[in-house]
Amino acid sequence: MSEPLTLERLAELRRIAEAAVPGKWSGQDFQLAMTPRTVLALLDEIERLRRERETLAAAVMAWEEYRNAALGSIAEVEAVAKLREAHTKALAQLQGRGEEGQE
């Protein structure tokens, strides 16, 4: 596994790449910067970000499916809000706070 790319390293690579003359790949700074280790680190980061994006997209889709199934209508949303309020009051009473715990 290659070393992680810090923000500073990414900025350095960007600076070197932007300073390279287009079509002239023989620039010493560019060649020294683009080592197999650097390229592998870039590829590792791309793969990590793609996995993260897929995981987050799946979570968003699951949440949307839940929301559409469980809270599809305004009446259901209002019912859930009332249940939550009743639950909060019940917990407050069980904990001995009674109405004082409510604002």
Short mmCIF file of C-alpha atoms in Angstrom, two decimals:
data_model
loop_
_atom_site.label_atom_id
_atom_site.label_comp_id
_atom_site.label_asym_id
_atom_site.label_seq_id
_atom_site.Cartn_x
_atom_site.Cartn_y
_atom_site.Cartn_z
CA MET A 1 0.00 0.00 0.00
CA SER A 2 1.26 3.45 -0.84
CA GLU A 3 1.51 6.33 1.58
CA PRO A 4 -1.57 8.56 1.91
CA LEU A 5 -1.57 11.84 0.01
CA THR A 6 -1.71 14.85 2.29
CA LEU A 7 -3.25 18.14 1.18
CA GLU A 8 0.26 19.57 1.05
CA ARG A 9 1.48 16.76 -1.21
CA LEU A 10 -1.51 17.17 -3.52
CA ALA A 11 -0.84 20.92 -3.75
CA GLU A 12 2.81 20.22 -4.54
CA LEU A 13 1.88 17.74 -7.28
CA ARG A 14 -0.59 20.24 -8.74
CA ARG A 15 2.06 22.99 -8.75
CA ILE A 16 4.56 20.71 -10.48
CA ALA A 17 2.02 19.53 -13.06
CA GLU A 18 0.87 23.08 -13.81
CA ALA A 19 4.48 24.22 -14.21
CA ALA A 20 5.26 21.42 -16.67
CA VAL A 21 5.44 22.54 -20.29
CA PRO A 22 2.60 20.91 -22.29
CA GLY A 23 3.93 18.21 -24.57
CA LYS A 24 7.29 18.20 -22.85
CA TRP A 25 7.25 15.35 -20.36
CA SER A 26 10.96 15.45 -19.76
CA GLY A 27 10.77 18.16 -17.08
CA GLN A 28 12.95 17.01 -14.20
CA ASP A 29 10.56 18.14 -11.44
CA PHE A 30 7.64 16.39 -13.09
CA GLN A 31 9.55 13.16 -13.64
CA LEU A 32 10.79 13.16 -10.07
CA ALA A 33 7.29 13.79 -8.73
CA MET A 34 5.48 11.20 -10.84
CA THR A 35 7.04 8.10 -9.39
CA PRO A 36 5.27 4.74 -9.36
CA ARG A 37 4.72 5.29 -5.63
CA THR A 38 2.97 8.63 -6.28
CA VAL A 39 0.81 7.20 -9.04
CA LEU A 40 -0.17 4.28 -6.80
CA ALA A 41 -1.08 6.71 -4.03
CA LEU A 42 -3.27 8.66 -6.46
CA LEU A 43 -4.95 5.46 -7.64
CA ASP A 44 -5.48 4.30 -4.03
CA GLU A 45 -7.14 7.62 -3.23
CA ILE A 46 -9.40 7.41 -6.29
CA GLU A 47 -10.45 3.88 -5.35
CA ARG A 48 -11.09 4.89 -1.73
CA LEU A 49 -13.21 7.86 -2.79
CA ARG A 50 -15.20 5.69 -5.20
CA ARG A 51 -15.90 3.13 -2.46
CA GLU A 52 -16.90 5.92 -0.09
CA ARG A 53 -19.19 7.46 -2.72
CA GLU A 54 -20.84 4.08 -3.36
CA THR A 55 -21.38 3.53 0.37
CA LEU A 56 -22.85 7.01 0.84
CA ALA A 57 -25.07 6.66 -2.24
CA ALA A 58 -26.40 3.34 -0.93
CA ALA A 59 -27.10 4.93 2.46
CA VAL A 60 -28.95 7.84 0.85
CA MET A 61 -31.01 5.49 -1.30
CA ALA A 62 -31.86 3.33 1.72
CA TRP A 63 -32.91 6.41 3.68
CA GLU A 64 -35.08 7.63 0.81
CA GLU A 65 -36.72 4.21 0.54
CA TYR A 66 -37.38 4.21 4.28
CA ARG A 67 -38.75 7.74 4.20
CA ASN A 68 -41.01 6.98 1.26
CA ALA A 69 -42.29 3.76 2.83
CA ALA A 70 -42.62 4.88 6.45
CA LEU A 71 -43.31 8.56 6.13
CA GLY A 72 -44.84 8.85 2.70
CA SER A 73 -47.68 11.20 3.60
CA ILE A 74 -48.10 14.32 5.69
CA ALA A 75 -50.55 12.52 7.98
CA GLU A 76 -47.95 9.84 8.73
CA VAL A 77 -45.30 12.49 9.42
CA GLU A 78 -47.65 14.26 11.82
CA ALA A 79 -48.51 10.96 13.52
CA VAL A 80 -44.82 10.20 14.03
CA ALA A 81 -44.30 13.69 15.50
CA LYS A 82 -47.17 13.11 17.96
CA LEU A 83 -45.78 9.71 18.92
CA ARG A 84 -42.37 11.23 19.49
CA GLU A 85 -43.86 13.96 21.70
CA ALA A 86 -45.84 11.38 23.71
CA HIS A 87 -42.73 9.22 24.05
CA THR A 88 -40.68 12.18 25.28
CA LYS A 89 -43.33 13.07 27.87
CA ALA A 90 -43.55 9.46 29.04
CA LEU A 91 -39.78 9.24 29.44
CA ALA A 92 -39.76 12.50 31.39
CA GLN A 93 -42.44 11.20 33.74
CA LEU A 94 -40.63 7.90 34.21
CA GLN A 95 -37.48 9.80 35.08
CA GLY A 96 -39.41 11.84 37.66
CA ARG A 97 -39.32 15.12 35.80
CA GLY A 98 -43.03 15.29 35.02
CA GLU A 99 -44.02 18.42 33.17
CA GLU A 100 -40.90 20.33 34.33
CA GLY A 101 -38.86 18.55 31.66
CA GLN A 102 -41.01 20.07 28.94
CA GLU A 103 -40.46 23.53 27.51
#
